[in-house]
């Protein structure tokens, strides 16, 4: 076929919902993801929780590689590794689930690469966006919850987890300031999709804000 195989999501109807959770390390994504999963179930929505990089076997292997502090990984290789992990997740898990009408709660997706590799590493948001359009076949989340937190609190929380910092977590304050700025730019560009949440609030309040930002996607509750 001229021009290669068709884009995976160009011609099919995706009846499920892809909700992504984004933010700098230490913003509380995992805590929100777990609480949101439970809250959605209570509202009759069966959702599946996945993370990036990871979610399927090949992508989990890439995760080990890309986080390993013993390895030297340049900015371009880093962007390509995240994109490769993502391409496999999309093809193997996300598209089949979305076609089957499932809800997926995804801890990080393309916006992480735009913020971390595009802004943080300085590769440029546009260049990394093009790479990811190829990787995902233009799959875009129905909604993105962006947890925003001041840099000091995020760093304190990320450092307080107890495990040794991975390759990315070893980066300095300047890197995370650029990542944060990148996220803000993305939210400004796409306010309908990307909804900012104040991650400095207590977990129950963060969950309340998240549900508010998803309200129009949720099935209507019966009035009785
Ligand atoms: P996490 O799952 O613990 O958040 O770890 C993923 C790390 O990888 C985190 O430091 C953010 C980083 N990352 C990128 O730099 N680009 C990406 O595209 C993704 C998905 C993650």
mmCIF file of C-alpha atoms and ligand atoms in Angstrom:
data_model
loop_
_atom_site.group_PDB
_atom_site.id
_atom_site.type_symbol
_atom_site.label_atom_id
_atom_site.label_comp_id
_atom_site.label_asym_id
_atom_site.label_seq_id
_atom_site.Cartn_x
_atom_site.Cartn_y
_atom_site.Cartn_z
ATOM 1 C CA UNK A 1 0.000 0.000 0.000
ATOM 2 C CA UNK A 2 1.488 3.414 -0.889
ATOM 3 C CA UNK A 3 2.430 5.359 2.217
ATOM 4 C CA UNK A 4 2.522 2.263 4.464
ATOM 5 C CA UNK A 5 -0.138 0.692 6.680
ATOM 6 C CA UNK A 6 -3.115 2.810 7.771
ATOM 7 C CA UNK A 7 -2.987 4.673 11.067
ATOM 8 C CA UNK A 8 -4.358 2.373 13.764
ATOM 9 C CA UNK A 9 -7.039 4.774 14.999
ATOM 10 C CA UNK A 10 -7.982 6.587 11.798
ATOM 11 C CA UNK A 11 -10.804 4.352 10.651
ATOM 12 C CA UNK A 12 -12.177 2.667 13.770
ATOM 13 C CA UNK A 13 -14.671 3.917 16.306
ATOM 14 C CA UNK A 14 -13.261 3.890 19.812
ATOM 15 C CA UNK A 15 -16.205 3.594 22.167
ATOM 16 C CA UNK A 16 -14.124 3.378 25.354
ATOM 17 C CA UNK A 17 -12.527 6.293 27.171
ATOM 18 C CA UNK A 18 -8.850 7.012 27.641
ATOM 19 C CA UNK A 19 -8.179 9.140 30.710
ATOM 20 C CA UNK A 20 -4.575 10.063 31.386
ATOM 21 C CA UNK A 21 -2.992 11.357 34.587
ATOM 22 C CA UNK A 22 0.041 13.612 34.289
ATOM 23 C CA UNK A 23 2.391 15.642 36.452
ATOM 24 C CA UNK A 24 5.958 15.891 37.694
ATOM 25 C CA UNK A 25 7.446 13.137 39.853
ATOM 26 C CA UNK A 26 5.987 13.401 43.376
ATOM 27 C CA UNK A 27 2.723 15.074 42.281
ATOM 28 C CA UNK A 28 0.605 12.160 43.593
ATOM 29 C CA UNK A 29 -0.464 10.481 40.344
ATOM 30 C CA UNK A 30 -0.469 6.936 41.725
ATOM 31 C CA UNK A 31 -2.513 7.913 44.782
ATOM 32 C CA UNK A 32 -5.084 9.663 42.610
ATOM 33 C CA UNK A 33 -5.169 6.801 40.089
ATOM 34 C CA UNK A 34 -5.997 4.228 42.794
ATOM 35 C CA UNK A 35 -8.679 6.437 44.370
ATOM 36 C CA UNK A 36 -10.185 7.287 41.000
ATOM 37 C CA UNK A 37 -10.396 3.641 40.008
ATOM 38 C CA UNK A 38 -12.451 2.919 43.133
ATOM 39 C CA UNK A 39 -14.647 6.001 42.672
ATOM 40 C CA UNK A 40 -15.375 5.088 39.055
ATOM 41 C CA UNK A 41 -16.306 1.537 40.026
ATOM 42 C CA UNK A 42 -18.759 2.959 42.578
ATOM 43 C CA UNK A 43 -20.306 4.959 39.736
ATOM 44 C CA UNK A 44 -20.735 1.827 37.626
ATOM 45 C CA UNK A 45 -17.730 2.430 35.377
ATOM 46 C CA UNK A 46 -15.360 -0.525 35.126
ATOM 47 C CA UNK A 47 -11.962 0.989 34.415
ATOM 48 C CA UNK A 48 -8.525 -0.544 34.002
ATOM 49 C CA UNK A 49 -5.414 1.075 35.456
ATOM 50 C CA UNK A 50 -2.179 1.085 33.443
ATOM 51 C CA UNK A 51 1.089 2.953 33.590
ATOM 52 C CA UNK A 52 3.695 4.301 31.204
ATOM 53 C CA UNK A 53 6.256 3.309 30.345
ATOM 54 C CA UNK A 54 4.866 -0.190 30.828
ATOM 55 C CA UNK A 55 1.499 -1.911 30.829
ATOM 56 C CA UNK A 56 2.556 -4.730 28.505
ATOM 57 C CA UNK A 57 5.605 -6.992 28.663
ATOM 58 C CA UNK A 58 7.770 -5.279 26.038
ATOM 59 C CA UNK A 59 7.049 -1.826 27.430
ATOM 60 C CA UNK A 60 7.814 -2.970 31.006
ATOM 61 C CA UNK A 61 11.236 -4.126 29.728
ATOM 62 C CA UNK A 62 11.797 -0.709 28.156
ATOM 63 C CA UNK A 63 10.819 0.836 31.497
ATOM 64 C CA UNK A 64 13.621 -1.051 33.264
ATOM 65 C CA UNK A 65 16.068 0.101 30.622
ATOM 66 C CA UNK A 66 15.093 3.740 30.553
ATOM 67 C CA UNK A 67 15.030 4.131 34.348
ATOM 68 C CA UNK A 68 18.351 2.386 34.980
ATOM 69 C CA UNK A 69 20.805 4.915 36.523
ATOM 70 C CA UNK A 70 23.741 2.747 35.383
ATOM 71 C CA UNK A 71 22.980 3.374 31.684
ATOM 72 C CA UNK A 72 23.943 6.262 29.469
ATOM 73 C CA UNK A 73 20.869 7.333 27.464
ATOM 74 C CA UNK A 74 20.959 10.459 25.295
ATOM 75 C CA UNK A 75 17.934 12.752 24.926
ATOM 76 C CA UNK A 76 16.976 11.472 21.462
ATOM 77 C CA UNK A 77 17.375 7.825 22.438
ATOM 78 C CA UNK A 78 15.320 8.535 25.557
ATOM 79 C CA UNK A 79 12.481 10.065 23.503
ATOM 80 C CA UNK A 80 12.581 7.097 21.106
ATOM 81 C CA UNK A 81 12.557 4.537 23.921
ATOM 82 C CA UNK A 82 9.492 6.108 25.558
ATOM 83 C CA UNK A 83 7.820 6.309 22.139
ATOM 84 C CA UNK A 84 8.627 2.650 21.413
ATOM 85 C CA UNK A 85 7.165 1.534 24.741
ATOM 86 C CA UNK A 86 4.087 3.637 23.973
ATOM 87 C CA UNK A 87 3.647 2.264 20.438
ATOM 88 C CA UNK A 88 3.551 -1.279 21.803
ATOM 89 C CA UNK A 89 1.116 -0.370 24.594
ATOM 90 C CA UNK A 90 -1.222 1.338 22.113
ATOM 91 C CA UNK A 91 -1.218 -1.573 19.673
ATOM 92 C CA UNK A 92 -1.327 -4.430 22.175
ATOM 93 C CA UNK A 93 -3.556 -3.062 24.925
ATOM 94 C CA UNK A 94 -5.070 0.399 24.467
ATOM 95 C CA UNK A 95 -6.687 0.104 21.046
ATOM 96 C CA UNK A 96 -8.264 -3.322 21.679
ATOM 97 C CA UNK A 97 -9.627 -2.114 25.032
ATOM 98 C CA UNK A 98 -10.944 1.178 23.653
ATOM 99 C CA UNK A 99 -12.564 -0.604 20.700
ATOM 100 C CA UNK A 100 -14.259 -2.939 23.198
ATOM 101 C CA UNK A 101 -15.716 0.065 25.037
ATOM 102 C CA UNK A 102 -13.472 -0.100 28.114
ATOM 103 C CA UNK A 103 -12.284 2.806 30.220
ATOM 104 C CA UNK A 104 -8.532 3.051 30.711
ATOM 105 C CA UNK A 105 -6.928 5.128 33.439
ATOM 106 C CA UNK A 106 -3.390 5.682 32.258
ATOM 107 C CA UNK A 107 -0.620 6.950 34.527
ATOM 108 C CA UNK A 108 1.334 9.107 31.967
ATOM 109 C CA UNK A 109 1.080 9.191 28.164
ATOM 110 C CA UNK A 110 2.307 11.431 25.302
ATOM 111 C CA UNK A 111 2.168 14.622 27.405
ATOM 112 C CA UNK A 112 4.916 13.162 29.626
ATOM 113 C CA UNK A 113 7.220 12.925 26.619
ATOM 114 C CA UNK A 114 6.290 16.440 25.492
ATOM 115 C CA UNK A 115 7.046 17.834 28.961
ATOM 116 C CA UNK A 116 10.081 15.687 29.921
ATOM 117 C CA UNK A 117 11.837 15.151 26.577
ATOM 118 C CA UNK A 118 10.388 18.103 24.633
ATOM 119 C CA UNK A 119 10.696 20.791 27.328
ATOM 120 C CA UNK A 120 12.909 19.178 29.994
ATOM 121 C CA UNK A 121 15.590 17.791 27.648
ATOM 122 C CA UNK A 122 15.146 20.657 25.192
ATOM 123 C CA UNK A 123 14.280 18.511 22.145
ATOM 124 C CA UNK A 124 11.299 20.785 21.462
ATOM 125 C CA UNK A 125 7.631 20.005 22.013
ATOM 126 C CA UNK A 126 6.842 19.956 18.269
ATOM 127 C CA UNK A 127 9.587 17.460 17.365
ATOM 128 C CA UNK A 128 8.579 15.092 20.172
ATOM 129 C CA UNK A 129 4.895 15.503 19.240
ATOM 130 C CA UNK A 130 5.639 14.369 15.649
ATOM 131 C CA UNK A 131 7.536 11.330 16.905
ATOM 132 C CA UNK A 132 4.610 10.410 19.145
ATOM 133 C CA UNK A 133 2.004 10.880 16.426
ATOM 134 C CA UNK A 134 3.872 8.166 14.545
ATOM 135 C CA UNK A 135 4.101 5.983 17.677
ATOM 136 C CA UNK A 136 0.431 6.224 18.648
ATOM 137 C CA UNK A 137 -1.221 6.689 15.252
ATOM 138 C CA UNK A 138 -2.572 10.014 16.624
ATOM 139 C CA UNK A 139 -4.376 8.424 19.566
ATOM 140 C CA UNK A 140 -5.275 11.241 21.955
ATOM 141 C CA UNK A 141 -6.794 10.974 25.457
ATOM 142 C CA UNK A 142 -10.427 11.927 25.966
ATOM 143 C CA UNK A 143 -9.326 13.806 29.073
ATOM 144 C CA UNK A 144 -6.067 14.483 30.877
ATOM 145 C CA UNK A 145 -5.846 15.292 34.570
ATOM 146 C CA UNK A 146 -2.718 17.350 35.181
ATOM 147 C CA UNK A 147 -1.596 17.395 38.816
ATOM 148 C CA UNK A 148 0.199 20.672 39.483
ATOM 149 C CA UNK A 149 2.396 21.144 42.521
ATOM 150 C CA UNK A 150 5.130 23.598 43.435
ATOM 151 C CA UNK A 151 8.622 22.331 42.684
ATOM 152 C CA UNK A 152 9.840 22.071 46.297
ATOM 153 C CA UNK A 153 6.860 20.040 47.519
ATOM 154 C CA UNK A 154 7.070 17.701 44.504
ATOM 155 C CA UNK A 155 10.766 17.103 45.098
ATOM 156 C CA UNK A 156 10.235 16.488 48.816
ATOM 157 C CA UNK A 157 7.433 13.999 48.127
ATOM 158 C CA UNK A 158 9.384 12.186 45.384
ATOM 159 C CA UNK A 159 12.458 11.989 47.626
ATOM 160 C CA UNK A 160 10.407 10.724 50.578
ATOM 161 C CA UNK A 161 9.365 7.455 48.891
ATOM 162 C CA UNK A 162 12.338 5.574 50.256
ATOM 163 C CA UNK A 163 13.606 3.903 47.043
ATOM 164 C CA UNK A 164 16.853 4.984 45.391
ATOM 165 C CA UNK A 165 16.231 7.673 42.757
ATOM 166 C CA UNK A 166 16.008 6.319 39.185
ATOM 167 C CA UNK A 167 17.844 7.864 36.202
ATOM 168 C CA UNK A 168 15.208 10.559 35.658
ATOM 169 C CA UNK A 169 14.726 11.349 39.343
ATOM 170 C CA UNK A 170 18.456 12.100 39.595
ATOM 171 C CA UNK A 171 17.993 15.196 37.414
ATOM 172 C CA UNK A 172 18.415 18.609 38.996
ATOM 173 C CA UNK A 173 15.928 21.368 39.853
ATOM 174 C CA UNK A 174 16.447 23.119 36.487
ATOM 175 C CA UNK A 175 15.263 20.054 34.578
ATOM 176 C CA UNK A 176 12.082 19.723 36.667
ATOM 177 C CA UNK A 177 11.373 23.457 36.369
ATOM 178 C CA UNK A 178 11.452 23.086 32.549
ATOM 179 C CA UNK A 179 9.213 19.995 32.742
ATOM 180 C CA UNK A 180 6.724 21.906 34.891
ATOM 181 C CA UNK A 181 6.802 24.851 32.466
ATOM 182 C CA UNK A 182 6.266 22.420 29.576
ATOM 183 C CA UNK A 183 3.153 21.014 31.246
ATOM 184 C CA UNK A 184 1.783 24.527 31.801
ATOM 185 C CA UNK A 185 2.303 25.324 28.125
ATOM 186 C CA UNK A 186 0.481 22.140 27.080
ATOM 187 C CA UNK A 187 -2.457 22.963 29.380
ATOM 188 C CA UNK A 188 -2.672 26.439 27.879
ATOM 189 C CA UNK A 189 -2.719 24.996 24.363
ATOM 190 C CA UNK A 190 -5.444 22.423 25.039
ATOM 191 C CA UNK A 191 -7.662 23.606 27.908
ATOM 192 C CA UNK A 192 -10.603 21.449 26.847
ATOM 193 C CA UNK A 193 -8.629 18.193 27.135
ATOM 194 C CA UNK A 194 -6.050 19.033 29.818
ATOM 195 C CA UNK A 195 -7.588 19.964 33.175
ATOM 196 C CA UNK A 196 -5.308 21.239 35.913
ATOM 197 C CA UNK A 197 -5.740 19.986 39.442
ATOM 198 C CA UNK A 198 -4.245 21.492 42.603
ATOM 199 C CA UNK A 199 -2.134 18.586 43.848
ATOM 200 C CA UNK A 200 -1.153 20.366 47.074
ATOM 201 C CA UNK A 201 -4.690 19.688 48.411
ATOM 202 C CA UNK A 202 -5.440 16.619 50.620
ATOM 203 C CA UNK A 203 -6.067 13.365 48.661
ATOM 204 C CA UNK A 204 -9.890 13.499 49.109
ATOM 205 C CA UNK A 205 -9.961 17.003 47.648
ATOM 206 C CA UNK A 206 -7.697 15.983 44.743
ATOM 207 C CA UNK A 207 -10.125 13.125 44.002
ATOM 208 C CA UNK A 208 -13.105 15.489 44.190
ATOM 209 C CA UNK A 209 -11.467 17.848 41.695
ATOM 210 C CA UNK A 210 -10.620 14.951 39.384
ATOM 211 C CA UNK A 211 -14.227 13.658 39.392
ATOM 212 C CA UNK A 212 -15.486 17.175 38.720
ATOM 213 C CA UNK A 213 -13.222 17.371 35.670
ATOM 214 C CA UNK A 214 -14.554 14.035 34.394
ATOM 215 C CA UNK A 215 -18.232 14.716 35.187
ATOM 216 C CA UNK A 216 -19.347 15.233 31.570
ATOM 217 C CA UNK A 217 -17.847 11.878 30.530
ATOM 218 C CA UNK A 218 -19.454 9.848 33.327
ATOM 219 C CA UNK A 219 -22.769 8.045 32.918
ATOM 220 C CA UNK A 220 -25.590 10.089 34.452
ATOM 221 C CA UNK A 221 -26.684 8.798 37.849
ATOM 222 C CA UNK A 222 -30.368 7.913 38.130
ATOM 223 C CA UNK A 223 -32.186 10.632 40.135
ATOM 224 C CA UNK A 224 -33.656 8.077 42.585
HETATM 225 P P1 LIG B 1 6.944 6.882 37.004
HETATM 226 O O1 LIG B 1 6.108 5.871 36.341
HETATM 227 O O2 LIG B 1 7.474 6.461 38.312
HETATM 228 O O3 LIG B 1 6.329 8.234 36.999
HETATM 229 O O4 LIG B 1 8.311 6.945 36.155
HETATM 230 C C1 LIG B 1 8.399 7.298 34.878
HETATM 231 C C2 LIG B 1 9.550 8.246 34.740
HETATM 232 O O5 LIG B 1 9.804 8.422 33.371
HETATM 233 C C3 LIG B 1 9.262 9.630 35.310
HETATM 234 O O6 LIG B 1 10.455 10.190 35.835
HETATM 235 C C4 LIG B 1 8.846 10.419 34.099
HETATM 236 C C5 LIG B 1 9.612 9.775 33.003
HETATM 237 N N1 LIG B 1 8.948 9.796 31.693
HETATM 238 C C6 LIG B 1 9.493 10.557 30.676
HETATM 239 O O7 LIG B 1 10.499 11.217 30.857
HETATM 240 N N2 LIG B 1 8.872 10.537 29.460
HETATM 241 C C7 LIG B 1 7.762 9.782 29.201
HETATM 242 O O8 LIG B 1 7.245 9.788 28.080
HETATM 243 C C8 LIG B 1 7.217 8.995 30.295
HETATM 244 C C9 LIG B 1 6.009 8.159 30.058
HETATM 245 C C10 LIG B 1 7.837 9.034 31.507
#
